[in-house]
Structure formats: C-alpha cells, structure tokens
Amino acid sequence: MLERIGVPVLVTLLALAGAGCSGPSSTSPGGTSGAPGSPCAGKYATVRLTADLSGLSDAQRRMIPLLIEAARQMDDVFWQEAYGDRDELLSSIDDPELRRCVEINYGPWDRLNGNEPMLPGIGPKPPGARFYPDDMTREEFEQAVAAADEKTAAALKSLYTLVGRAEDGSLQPVPYHVAFHDQHAAAAAKLREAAKLAEAEGLRRYLEARAAALESDDYHDSDVAWLDMRDNVIDIVIGPIETYEDELFGYKAAHEAYVLLRDRAWNERLARYAQFLPKLQRSLPVPDAYKSETPGTDADLGAYDVIYYAGHSNAGSKTIAINLPNDEEIQLEKGTRRLQLRNAMRAKFDRILVPIAEQLVAPEQRGHVSFDAFFANTMFHEVAHGLGIKHTIDGKRTVREALKEEASALEEGKADVLGLYMLMQLHDWGEVEEPPLEDSFVTFMASIFRSIRFGASSAHGRANLLRFNFFMEKGAFARDPETGTYRVDFDKMREAVDALSAKILTLQGDGDLAAAKAFADRYETIGPDLRADLDRLAAAGIPVDIVFEQGEDVLGL
C-alpha cells in the first residue's frame, strides 16, 4: 500500500490513474484572459491555435484527431503530478473566471506569480509537486537512496517513477506505466491507430515505438526513432519529458504533448546550421575540460505550427520551441531535434514582445526589435542546449544529477546566453548575415523582460532574472532614469555574453551545487527599478503569456 502527496491512500494504484478529463487544453469559448479580480486578470492573451491543413491528405487529416486524443491523456496525468484530483478541485470553485484560471495553471497555484495560492486555505505548492510523499524530506530521500541496493536507488531517482510509501513507511518507487496505467494504455492505443494511417515510414515506426514506451517506461528506442524521422509532415511529442515541475530534486519528468505540422520551406532554410556545432563547441570561452564532449551533428532544425498543447507544456507560460530528447547519451550519440513553434512564437511576438519594447526599449533602438531576430534567438537557444557538457568534469555524474533543483534554471540560462554567443560567432565567421546582430541584441534584451514575467516558479523566469542582473552589472545595457527605458551597449553586450557563458559552463562542469545556489542567490533578485518597470507593463495591459482555443473544432476537423 502506497501513499502520495495529497492523494488518498492507494491500494491498487487506481487512484493515481484517475478518470479521464480534457483539462485546459480543450477549446474554451472566448479563451478568457481573466476577469477583473481574477488572479489571471490581464495575464493571458487568447490565441486560436490553427494551421493550414489544405495540403494534407485524407489519411493525415484523420490522423490528427487520434493524436489529439492521445495528447489529452497527458493532461489527465499532469493534473495528478501537479496537484491531484482535478475534478474535485474544479467542482469546488463557484466563480467561473477563477475556475478557468485554476484550469490554466493546472492547480490552485499561480504559475506566473511565484506559485502563489489562488484559493483560500491552500498552502504553498510542494516543491516536489506530487511526485513524492507529502511528509518526505530531502534528507529522508537521500538516505533512502544511499541505503538501497543499486537497482532500487536508480528507480527512486528515475525520471519515470513516482515515490510512494510502502506499508512499513519506507520509500518505494512506482513506475509511471503502473501508476498511470489507464492513461498510458489509452494514449498508446490512439498512437497505434494513428500509425496505421501514417504515410511516412519513419512516423509509423516512431508512433509504434512511442506506444510501446508508454507501456514500459523505456523511451530509448522511441527517442531514437523520433530523431530519425525526416520525411513526416505531422509530428507528435508525447510522454513524460521535462523535469521543471520537480523543484525538489529535478529528477521526475512530467507528462506533456504537442501535435505539430512541419513547414518544409523553413526547414530547408534552417538545416545547414547543425554542421557548425562541433566548431562552435570548440570555440566556447572555457578551458578544454569544460567542452570536452563532442555534440552530435545528426540534428534536425525545423519550423512547425503547433496545433495542440497538453499537460506541462500547456501550464502557465507556453513553450515556443522544443529541444529533445533529453537523454544525455542519445544527445551525444545522435544530437537532438530543435523544433521552433512558429505560430505560437509569432503570437507572443505580436501580442507581448512588441508592446513591451514600446514601453521599455529606448526609442532609437526599437527598430532593432524584429520577428526574424526573435525567431533566430529562440532557435539558437534550442541549438545551444547541445553545447557544453552533459557530465561533470570529474566524470562521476551528469550535470542534472549534480546540480539537482538548480539544474533546470542553469541549463535554461546556458541555452539563452550560448544561443546569443553562437549568433555572434556565426556572424564573425561570415556564416550568418540576417538578422543583423544589433537586432538580435536588442530583441534579446526585450525578451528578457518578457520572460522575467514568468515568475520565480519558472526555470525560464529565473534564468532571465539572473541574466538581467548580470548584464546590468556588466553594462551590457543601461536604464535611463528619466524615461525608464533601456538601451543596449553593443560592445559591452558581447563582453557580457562571453563572461556569463564561461560562468555557467564552469558551474555545470564543476557540478558544484553550493556554488550554483550562491550564484542564483546573488543575481535572482528584483530591484526597485525593475519592479517598477514590470508594474508598468501590467498597468499598460500587456499580457504575460498566451492561452489557447484549440482542438478539433478550431481546426475544422
């Protein structure tokens, strides 16, 4: 018998599986951004998530609803990972605007406000979400891992297990495919149905492999199959993937899904950049020990329209680019795929970034804020995840294992700054001319303000706050106290990019958790000027992020 955080005592683990529900990924009439007085008031701009389906075959059009149904199962699971019983919580809320806000956040904590409780009587969000027992301490977990045999210790720390209590009170791992059996089985069945309609052989193999992975928690073969796809128009990312929700250790992967359509013309424009990864790795501004690994070059840089989000990717701030798989060994062997979600990215640029620039960027530099630069910065952020090293320089641990709860924010910070570093290098080598580097710099600065607003509960928000303060300290940009606007110093920006790149790569290579915490404590602070500037953005009615109207009806299927 096992017990999980805030979840009734389990006998057969069926309580972990729960009942089906569509969650906030369903089409929401009007797609609220929050009525006055709601915690979501003014925070979200509503976007209809559509794409041009006119070029799809009949089989491809029939495949999309099956993939969306599979994705909805990830919503069910993520609710349990993030909070617990979705239906019980939502049925207890009478105010429809507040209920919608809770749906958007997959629980009663405001993800864009440091996970502040939105309901009376709700305490702080557990840092380990619902992956660990309610009463478990860090020390108890670490002692249990140290005392366990090798197999059990690995299972307790696995990406794909919950941690519960056995009858004697000891900690015990519960595999995801057992804990969430019903949802995994339902999703696998839909993926297999879709595979029968697949016209691209690579897509068929991937869908069948991913279905098997959901039933076994062994994702290696399906990750490789996903990397090998090249000729598919339709794509799906589905399963337990990112570890951001586990802020206790960063060990546990949360469930999510994206249903995607490839843009072939944009893919051809982007494909050439993967070849530069080894040279860029060698150029990193750190000693050789911190760049000793060779990144894989069998990488796919692609542009996609996303037509459905579910689970972790749909909670609070929305992802606009994907870099997967996360398995360090596969990354080193084969590289990754970097997917730019163009329609979601365009919505954030138009609805959020441009209005922010009008408020906070010096008038003479606003012309440097462009969608092409936003797209390039985001793309190279994802490419930069493949640079640096995945293992500490002592060779004993992965960076993720060594830096625990600091790993996600530091990795996002690395990708942000190395993405800009890569653009600088490619410009210097004559491999990139557009967008101009000045556009990339100013758009990058404006994007920092956008992402800081995601809050301290977001790894991306933390990474951007750290970088804002580091860059301000280095003079990369400065604030005019009379106008409250910022302008980039292009020369000092280059110096700051080099300095922060070296600092983060060194912290990761050393695997020094105490040093990483001290670095975060120093720079992850909001001073009075920045607070006033962020308040100005809110007062101007600029949303923090987007929320979707999505599903078969929106797509006309």
Coordinates of N, CA and C in Angstrom, one line a residue, residues 221-372:
D221 N 14.3 3.6 -27.5 CA 14.1 3.3 -28.9 C 13.2 4.3 -29.5
S222 N 12.2 4.8 -28.8 CA 11.2 5.8 -29.4 C 11.9 7.1 -29.6
D223 N 12.8 7.5 -28.7 CA 13.6 8.7 -28.9 C 14.5 8.6 -30.1
V224 N 15.1 7.5 -30.3 CA 15.9 7.3 -31.5 C 15.1 7.4 -32.8
A225 N 13.9 6.7 -32.7 CA 13.0 6.7 -33.9 C 12.5 8.1 -34.2
W226 N 12.3 8.9 -33.1 CA 11.9 10.3 -33.3 C 13.0 11.1 -34.0
L227 N 14.2 10.9 -33.6 CA 15.3 11.6 -34.2 C 15.5 11.2 -35.6
D228 N 15.2 10.0 -36.0 CA 15.5 9.5 -37.3 C 14.4 10.0 -38.3
M229 N 13.3 10.5 -37.9 CA 12.3 11.0 -38.8 C 12.7 12.2 -39.6
R230 N 12.5 12.2 -40.9 CA 12.9 13.3 -41.7 C 11.8 13.7 -42.7
D231 N 10.9 12.7 -43.1 CA 10.0 13.0 -44.2 C 8.6 13.1 -43.8
N232 N 8.3 13.3 -42.5 CA 6.9 13.4 -42.0 C 6.5 14.8 -42.0
V233 N 5.2 15.0 -42.3 CA 4.5 16.3 -42.2 C 3.9 16.5 -40.8
I234 N 3.3 15.5 -40.3 CA 2.7 15.5 -39.0 C 3.6 15.0 -38.0
D235 N 3.6 15.5 -36.8 CA 4.5 15.1 -35.7 C 3.8 15.2 -34.4
I236 N 4.2 14.4 -33.4 CA 3.7 14.5 -32.0 C 4.9 14.3 -31.1
V237 N 4.9 15.1 -30.1 CA 5.8 14.9 -28.9 C 4.9 14.5 -27.8
I238 N 5.2 13.4 -27.1 CA 4.2 12.9 -26.1 C 4.9 12.0 -25.1
G239 N 4.5 12.2 -23.8 CA 5.1 11.4 -22.7 C 5.6 12.2 -21.6
P240 N 6.3 11.6 -20.7 CA 7.0 12.3 -19.6 C 8.3 12.8 -20.1
I241 N 8.5 14.1 -20.0 CA 9.7 14.7 -20.8 C 10.5 15.6 -19.9
E242 N 10.0 16.8 -19.5 CA 10.8 17.8 -18.8 C 10.6 17.6 -17.3
T243 N 11.7 18.1 -16.6 CA 11.8 17.9 -15.1 C 11.5 19.2 -14.4
Y244 N 11.1 20.2 -15.0 CA 10.9 21.5 -14.3 C 9.9 21.5 -13.2
E245 N 8.9 20.6 -13.3 CA 7.9 20.6 -12.3 C 8.4 20.1 -10.9
D246 N 9.4 19.2 -11.0 CA 10.1 18.7 -9.8 C 11.1 19.7 -9.3
E247 N 10.7 20.7 -8.4 CA 11.6 21.7 -7.9 C 12.3 21.2 -6.7
L248 N 12.1 20.0 -6.2 CA 12.8 19.4 -5.1 C 14.1 18.8 -5.5
F249 N 14.1 18.0 -6.5 CA 15.4 17.4 -6.9 C 15.6 17.6 -8.5
G250 N 14.6 17.9 -9.2 CA 14.7 17.9 -10.7 C 14.9 16.5 -11.3
Y251 N 14.4 15.5 -10.6 CA 14.6 14.1 -11.1 C 13.4 13.7 -12.0
K252 N 12.2 14.1 -11.7 CA 11.0 13.5 -12.2 C 10.5 14.2 -13.4
A253 N 10.2 13.5 -14.5 CA 9.7 14.0 -15.7 C 8.2 14.1 -15.7
A254 N 7.7 15.3 -16.1 CA 6.2 15.5 -16.1 C 5.7 15.2 -17.5
H255 N 4.4 14.9 -17.6 CA 3.8 14.5 -18.8 C 3.3 15.7 -19.6
E256 N 3.5 15.6 -20.9 CA 3.0 16.7 -21.8 C 2.9 16.1 -23.2
A257 N 2.4 17.0 -24.1 CA 2.2 16.6 -25.5 C 2.1 17.9 -26.4
Y258 N 2.6 17.7 -27.6 CA 2.4 18.7 -28.7 C 2.0 17.9 -29.9
V259 N 1.0 18.4 -30.7 CA 0.7 17.9 -32.0 C 1.2 19.0 -33.0
L260 N 1.9 18.6 -34.0 CA 2.7 19.6 -34.8 C 2.5 19.3 -36.3
L261 N 2.7 20.4 -37.1 CA 2.7 20.3 -38.6 C 4.0 21.0 -39.0
R262 N 4.8 20.2 -39.9 CA 6.1 20.7 -40.3 C 5.9 21.7 -41.5
D263 N 6.8 22.8 -41.4 CA 6.9 23.7 -42.6 C 8.1 23.4 -43.3
R264 N 8.0 22.8 -44.5 CA 9.1 22.3 -45.2 C 10.1 23.4 -45.7
A265 N 9.5 24.5 -46.1 CA 10.3 25.6 -46.7 C 11.2 26.2 -45.6
W266 N 10.7 26.4 -44.4 CA 11.5 26.9 -43.3 C 12.5 25.9 -42.9
N267 N 12.2 24.6 -42.9 CA 13.2 23.6 -42.5 C 14.4 23.6 -43.4
E268 N 14.2 23.8 -44.7 CA 15.3 23.9 -45.6 C 16.3 25.0 -45.3
R269 N 15.7 26.2 -44.9 CA 16.5 27.3 -44.5 C 17.3 27.1 -43.2
L270 N 16.8 26.2 -42.3 CA 17.5 26.1 -41.0 C 18.5 24.9 -41.0
A271 N 18.3 24.0 -42.0 CA 19.0 22.7 -41.8 C 20.6 22.8 -41.8
R272 N 21.1 23.9 -42.4 CA 22.6 24.0 -42.6 C 23.3 24.3 -41.2
Y273 N 22.6 24.7 -40.2 CA 23.3 25.2 -39.0 C 23.9 24.1 -38.2
A274 N 23.3 22.9 -38.3 CA 23.8 21.7 -37.4 C 25.2 21.4 -37.7
Q275 N 25.7 21.6 -38.9 CA 27.1 21.3 -39.2 C 28.1 22.1 -38.4
F276 N 27.7 23.2 -37.9 CA 28.6 24.1 -37.2 C 28.8 23.8 -35.7
L277 N 28.0 22.8 -35.2 CA 28.0 22.5 -33.8 C 29.4 22.1 -33.2
P278 N 30.1 21.2 -33.9 CA 31.5 20.9 -33.3 C 32.4 22.1 -33.3
K279 N 32.4 22.9 -34.3 CA 33.3 24.1 -34.3 C 32.9 25.1 -33.3
L280 N 31.5 25.3 -33.1 CA 31.1 26.2 -32.0 C 31.4 25.6 -30.6
Q281 N 31.4 24.3 -30.5 CA 31.8 23.7 -29.2 C 33.2 24.0 -28.9
R282 N 34.1 23.9 -29.9 CA 35.5 24.1 -29.7 C 35.8 25.6 -29.4
S283 N 34.9 26.5 -29.8 CA 35.1 27.9 -29.7 C 34.7 28.5 -28.3
L284 N 34.0 27.6 -27.5 CA 33.4 28.1 -26.3 C 34.5 28.7 -25.4
P285 N 34.2 29.8 -24.7 CA 35.2 30.6 -23.9 C 35.5 30.0 -22.5
V286 N 35.8 28.7 -22.5 CA 36.2 28.0 -21.3 C 37.3 27.0 -21.6
P287 N 38.0 26.6 -20.5 CA 39.1 25.6 -20.7 C 38.6 24.3 -21.4
D288 N 39.5 23.6 -22.0 CA 39.1 22.4 -22.7 C 38.3 21.4 -21.9
A289 N 38.6 21.3 -20.6 CA 37.9 20.3 -19.8 C 36.4 20.5 -19.8
Y290 N 36.0 21.8 -20.0 CA 34.5 22.1 -19.9 C 33.9 22.1 -21.3
K291 N 34.6 21.6 -22.3 CA 34.0 21.5 -23.6 C 34.6 20.2 -24.3
S292 N 34.8 19.2 -23.5 CA 35.5 18.0 -24.0 C 34.6 17.1 -24.7
E293 N 33.3 17.2 -24.5 CA 32.3 16.3 -25.2 C 32.1 16.9 -26.6
T294 N 31.8 16.0 -27.6 CA 31.5 16.4 -28.9 C 30.0 16.3 -29.2
P295 N 29.4 17.4 -29.5 CA 27.9 17.3 -29.7 C 27.6 16.6 -31.0
G296 N 26.5 15.8 -31.0 CA 26.0 15.1 -32.2 C 25.6 16.1 -33.3
T297 N 25.9 15.8 -34.5 CA 25.5 16.7 -35.6 C 24.3 16.1 -36.5
D298 N 23.8 15.0 -36.1 CA 22.7 14.4 -36.8 C 21.4 15.1 -36.2
A299 N 21.4 16.4 -36.4 CA 20.3 17.2 -35.7 C 19.3 17.7 -36.8
D300 N 18.1 17.9 -36.3 CA 17.1 18.5 -37.2 C 16.7 19.8 -36.6
L301 N 16.9 20.9 -37.4 CA 16.4 22.2 -37.0 C 15.2 22.5 -37.9
G302 N 14.0 22.6 -37.2 CA 12.8 22.7 -38.0 C 11.8 23.7 -37.5
A303 N 11.0 24.2 -38.4 CA 9.9 25.1 -38.1 C 8.6 24.4 -38.2
Y304 N 7.7 24.5 -37.2 CA 6.5 23.8 -37.1 C 5.4 24.8 -36.7
D305 N 4.1 24.5 -37.1 CA 3.0 25.1 -36.5 C 2.4 24.0 -35.5
V306 N 2.2 24.5 -34.3 CA 1.7 23.6 -33.3 C 0.2 23.7 -33.3
I307 N -0.5 22.6 -33.2 CA -2.0 22.6 -33.3 C -2.6 22.1 -32.0
Y308 N -1.8 21.6 -31.1 CA -2.4 21.2 -29.8 C -1.3 21.1 -28.8
Y309 N -1.6 21.7 -27.6 CA -0.7 21.6 -26.4 C -1.5 20.8 -25.3
A310 N -0.7 20.0 -24.5 CA -1.3 19.3 -23.4 C -0.3 19.1 -22.3
G311 N -0.9 19.1 -21.1 CA 0.0 18.8 -19.9 C 0.9 19.9 -19.6
H312 N 2.1 19.5 -19.2 CA 3.1 20.5 -18.7 C 3.4 21.6 -19.7
S313 N 3.4 21.4 -20.9 CA 3.7 22.4 -21.9 C 2.6 23.4 -22.0
N314 N 1.4 23.1 -21.5 CA 0.2 24.0 -21.6 C -0.1 24.7 -20.3
A315 N 0.8 24.5 -19.3 CA 0.5 25.0 -17.9 C 1.2 26.4 -17.8
G316 N 0.4 27.4 -17.5 CA 1.0 28.7 -17.3 C 1.7 29.2 -18.6
S317 N 2.9 29.6 -18.5 CA 3.6 30.1 -19.7 C 3.8 29.0 -20.7
K318 N 3.7 29.3 -22.0 CA 3.6 28.3 -23.1 C 5.0 28.2 -23.8
T319 N 5.4 27.0 -24.0 CA 6.7 26.7 -24.8 C 6.5 27.2 -26.2
I320 N 7.6 27.8 -26.8 CA 7.6 28.2 -28.2 C 8.7 27.5 -29.0
A321 N 9.5 26.6 -28.3 CA 10.5 25.8 -29.0 C 10.8 24.6 -28.2
I322 N 11.2 23.6 -28.9 CA 11.5 22.3 -28.3 C 12.9 21.8 -28.7
N323 N 13.6 21.3 -27.7 CA 14.9 20.6 -28.0 C 14.9 19.3 -27.3
L324 N 14.8 18.2 -28.1 CA 14.7 16.9 -27.5 C 15.4 15.9 -28.4
P325 N 15.7 14.7 -27.8 CA 15.4 14.2 -26.5 C 16.3 14.7 -25.4
N326 N 15.9 14.5 -24.1 CA 16.7 15.0 -23.0 C 17.8 14.0 -22.6
D327 N 17.7 12.7 -23.1 CA 18.6 11.7 -22.7 C 20.1 12.1 -23.1
E328 N 21.0 12.3 -22.1 CA 22.3 12.8 -22.4 C 23.1 11.9 -23.3
E329 N 22.9 10.6 -23.2 CA 23.7 9.7 -24.0 C 23.2 9.7 -25.5
I330 N 21.9 9.8 -25.7 CA 21.4 9.9 -27.0 C 21.8 11.3 -27.7
Q331 N 21.9 12.3 -26.9 CA 22.3 13.6 -27.4 C 23.7 13.6 -27.9
L332 N 24.6 12.9 -27.1 CA 26.0 12.8 -27.5 C 26.2 11.9 -28.8
E333 N 25.3 10.9 -28.8 CA 25.5 9.9 -29.9 C 24.9 10.5 -31.2
K334 N 23.7 11.1 -31.1 CA 22.9 11.4 -32.4 C 22.6 12.9 -32.5
G335 N 22.7 13.6 -31.4 CA 22.2 15.0 -31.4 C 20.8 15.1 -30.9
T336 N 20.1 16.2 -31.3 CA 18.7 16.4 -30.9 C 18.0 17.0 -32.1
R337 N 16.7 17.1 -31.9 CA 15.9 17.8 -32.9 C 15.4 19.1 -32.2
R338 N 15.6 20.2 -32.9 CA 15.2 21.5 -32.4 C 14.0 22.1 -33.2
L339 N 12.9 22.1 -32.6 CA 11.6 22.5 -33.2 C 11.2 23.9 -32.8
Q340 N 11.0 24.8 -33.8 CA 10.5 26.1 -33.5 C 9.0 26.1 -33.8
L341 N 8.3 26.5 -32.8 CA 6.8 26.5 -32.9 C 6.4 27.9 -33.4
R342 N 6.4 28.0 -34.7 CA 6.3 29.3 -35.4 C 5.0 30.1 -35.1
N343 N 3.9 29.5 -35.1 CA 2.6 30.2 -34.9 C 2.5 30.7 -33.5
A344 N 2.9 29.9 -32.5 CA 2.9 30.3 -31.1 C 3.9 31.4 -30.9
M345 N 5.1 31.3 -31.5 CA 6.1 32.3 -31.4 C 5.7 33.6 -32.0
R346 N 5.0 33.6 -33.1 CA 4.5 34.8 -33.7 C 3.5 35.5 -32.8
A347 N 2.6 34.7 -32.2 CA 1.6 35.2 -31.3 C 2.2 36.0 -30.1
K348 N 3.3 35.4 -29.6 CA 4.0 36.0 -28.4 C 4.7 37.3 -28.9
F349 N 5.3 37.3 -30.0 CA 6.0 38.4 -30.5 C 5.0 39.6 -30.7
D350 N 3.9 39.3 -31.5 CA 3.0 40.4 -31.8 C 2.2 40.9 -30.5
R351 N 1.7 40.0 -29.7 CA 0.9 40.4 -28.6 C 1.6 40.8 -27.4
I352 N 2.9 40.4 -27.2 CA 3.6 40.6 -26.0 C 4.9 41.4 -26.2
L353 N 5.8 40.9 -27.0 CA 7.1 41.4 -27.1 C 7.1 42.8 -27.7
V354 N 6.3 43.1 -28.8 CA 6.3 44.4 -29.4 C 5.8 45.4 -28.4
P355 N 4.6 45.2 -27.7 CA 4.2 46.1 -26.7 C 5.2 46.4 -25.6
I356 N 5.9 45.3 -25.2 CA 7.0 45.5 -24.1 C 8.1 46.5 -24.7
A357 N 8.5 46.3 -25.9 CA 9.5 47.1 -26.5 C 9.1 48.6 -26.5
E358 N 7.8 48.8 -26.8 CA 7.3 50.2 -26.9 C 7.4 50.9 -25.5
Q359 N 7.3 50.1 -24.5 CA 7.3 50.6 -23.1 C 8.8 50.7 -22.6
L360 N 9.6 49.8 -22.9 CA 10.9 49.6 -22.1 C 12.2 49.8 -23.0
V361 N 12.1 49.7 -24.3 CA 13.3 49.9 -25.1 C 13.4 51.3 -25.5
A362 N 14.6 51.9 -25.5 CA 14.9 53.3 -25.9 C 14.4 53.5 -27.3
P363 N 13.7 54.6 -27.5 CA 13.1 54.8 -28.9 C 14.0 54.6 -30.0
E364 N 15.3 55.1 -29.9 CA 16.2 55.0 -31.0 C 16.6 53.5 -31.3
Q365 N 16.3 52.6 -30.4 CA 16.7 51.2 -30.7 C 15.5 50.3 -30.9
R366 N 14.3 50.8 -30.9 CA 13.1 50.0 -31.1 C 13.0 49.4 -32.5
G367 N 13.6 50.0 -33.4 CA 13.6 49.5 -34.8 C 14.4 48.2 -34.9
H368 N 15.2 47.9 -33.9 CA 16.0 46.7 -33.9 C 15.2 45.5 -33.3
V369 N 14.0 45.7 -32.9 CA 13.2 44.6 -32.4 C 12.4 44.0 -33.6
S370 N 12.8 42.8 -34.0 CA 12.2 42.2 -35.2 C 11.8 40.7 -34.9
F371 N 10.8 40.2 -35.7 CA 10.4 38.8 -35.5 C 11.5 37.9 -36.0
D372 N 12.2 38.3 -37.1 CA 13.3 37.4 -37.5 C 14.4 37.2 -36.4

